[in-house]
C-alpha cells in the first residue's frame, strides 16, 4: 500500500546534509508530545517545503501528482512525498527512502542519523 502517516505537533526542517543528500525533519519533545520524532529522507533529489509544519501528514504520491512544473527531474524509481500541515499547505520531497525514528532524547542530543 501507499505510505501515509499523520503526526501531531510542530515539525521543523532540522538539517539538510548536502554531501549525503539527507533531509531531517524533527518534532521535539513538548508538554503535548512526550517523544521526539525524527523523519529522515535519504538520497533527496528535490525539496519544496515550508520551514515548519503544525501537525503533519506525510503521504506518498505518484510522480504525476506533483504540481505542474514544480520538478523537472526524471521519474526513475524515486519516491515522491507530499507533506501537508494543519492549514492544508502542501510541500514536496523526492527521495530514495524515508525512515522515522521516535525516541526520548532531548532537543540538543544528536539524531540517530548523525
Coordinates of C-alpha atoms in Angstrom, one line a residue:
X1 CA 0.0 0.0 0.0
X2 CA 0.9 3.6 -0.2
X3 CA 2.8 5.2 2.7
X4 CA 0.7 7.7 4.8
X5 CA 1.4 8.8 8.3
X6 CA -0.2 11.6 10.5
X7 CA 1.6 13.2 13.4
X8 CA 0.6 15.9 15.9
X9 CA 3.0 18.7 16.9
X10 CA 5.4 21.2 15.4
X11 CA 7.9 19.8 12.9
X12 CA 10.8 21.8 11.6
X13 CA 13.4 21.3 9.0
X14 CA 16.2 20.2 11.3
X15 CA 19.1 19.6 8.9
X16 CA 20.0 19.1 5.3
X17 CA 23.3 17.3 4.7
X18 CA 24.4 18.2 1.2
X19 CA 27.1 15.5 0.9
X20 CA 24.7 12.7 1.7
X21 CA 21.5 14.3 0.3
X22 CA 19.9 13.7 3.6
X23 CA 16.9 15.8 4.9
X24 CA 15.8 15.6 8.5
X25 CA 12.5 16.9 9.9
X26 CA 12.1 16.9 13.7
X27 CA 9.4 17.3 16.3
X28 CA 11.0 17.9 19.6
X29 CA 9.5 16.8 23.0
X30 CA 6.9 19.2 24.4
X31 CA 4.2 19.1 27.1
X32 CA 1.9 17.8 24.4
X33 CA 4.3 15.3 22.8
X34 CA 6.3 13.1 25.1
X35 CA 8.7 11.9 22.4
X36 CA 11.0 13.3 19.9
X37 CA 10.4 12.3 16.3
X38 CA 13.0 12.4 13.5
X39 CA 11.9 11.9 9.9
X40 CA 14.8 11.3 7.5
X41 CA 14.6 11.4 3.7
X42 CA 17.6 9.7 2.1
X43 CA 19.1 10.4 -1.3
X44 CA 17.0 13.5 -1.5
X45 CA 16.7 15.0 -5.1
X46 CA 14.2 17.7 -4.6
X47 CA 12.7 19.7 -1.7
X48 CA 9.9 22.2 -1.8
X49 CA 8.9 22.8 1.8
X50 CA 7.9 25.5 4.3
X51 CA 10.4 25.7 7.2
X52 CA 7.9 24.3 9.8
X53 CA 4.7 22.4 10.0
X54 CA 2.0 22.4 12.6
X55 CA 0.7 18.9 12.6
X56 CA 2.0 16.8 9.7
X57 CA 0.6 14.4 7.2
X58 CA 3.1 12.6 5.0
X59 CA 1.6 10.9 2.0
X60 CA 3.3 9.0 -0.8
X61 CA 2.0 10.2 -4.1
X62 CA 2.6 9.4 -7.8
X63 CA 5.2 11.3 -9.7
X64 CA 2.4 12.7 -12.0
X65 CA 0.7 14.2 -8.9
X66 CA 3.4 16.8 -8.3
X67 CA 2.2 20.3 -9.0
X68 CA 2.7 21.0 -12.7
X69 CA 6.2 22.3 -13.5
X70 CA 7.4 22.0 -9.9
X71 CA 10.1 19.4 -10.6
X72 CA 11.8 18.8 -13.9
X73 CA 13.7 15.6 -12.8
X74 CA 13.0 12.2 -14.2
X75 CA 10.7 9.7 -12.6
X76 CA 13.2 6.8 -12.2
X77 CA 12.4 4.8 -9.1
X78 CA 12.3 7.7 -6.7
X79 CA 9.7 8.1 -4.0
X80 CA 7.6 11.3 -4.0
X81 CA 6.0 12.5 -0.8
X82 CA 3.5 15.3 -0.2
X83 CA 3.8 16.8 3.3
X84 CA 0.7 18.7 4.4
X85 CA 0.2 20.9 7.6
X86 CA -2.9 21.6 9.5
X87 CA -3.7 24.5 7.1
X88 CA -3.6 22.2 4.1
X89 CA -0.4 23.8 2.8
X90 CA 1.5 21.2 0.7
X91 CA 5.2 20.6 0.4
X92 CA 7.1 18.0 -1.6
X93 CA 10.1 15.8 -1.3
X94 CA 11.5 13.5 -4.0
X95 CA 13.9 11.0 -2.5
X96 CA 15.1 7.4 -2.5
X97 CA 13.9 6.3 1.0
X98 CA 12.3 7.5 4.2
X99 CA 12.9 6.4 7.8
X100 CA 11.1 7.5 11.0
X101 CA 12.7 7.2 14.5
X102 CA 10.8 8.1 17.7
X103 CA 12.9 8.5 20.8
X104 CA 13.1 10.1 24.2
X105 CA 16.2 12.2 23.7
X106 CA 16.4 15.9 24.4
X107 CA 16.5 18.8 21.9
X108 CA 20.3 19.1 21.9
X109 CA 21.1 15.4 21.6
X110 CA 22.1 14.1 18.1
X111 CA 19.7 12.3 15.9
X112 CA 20.1 8.6 15.0
X113 CA 21.0 9.8 11.5
X114 CA 24.1 11.8 12.5

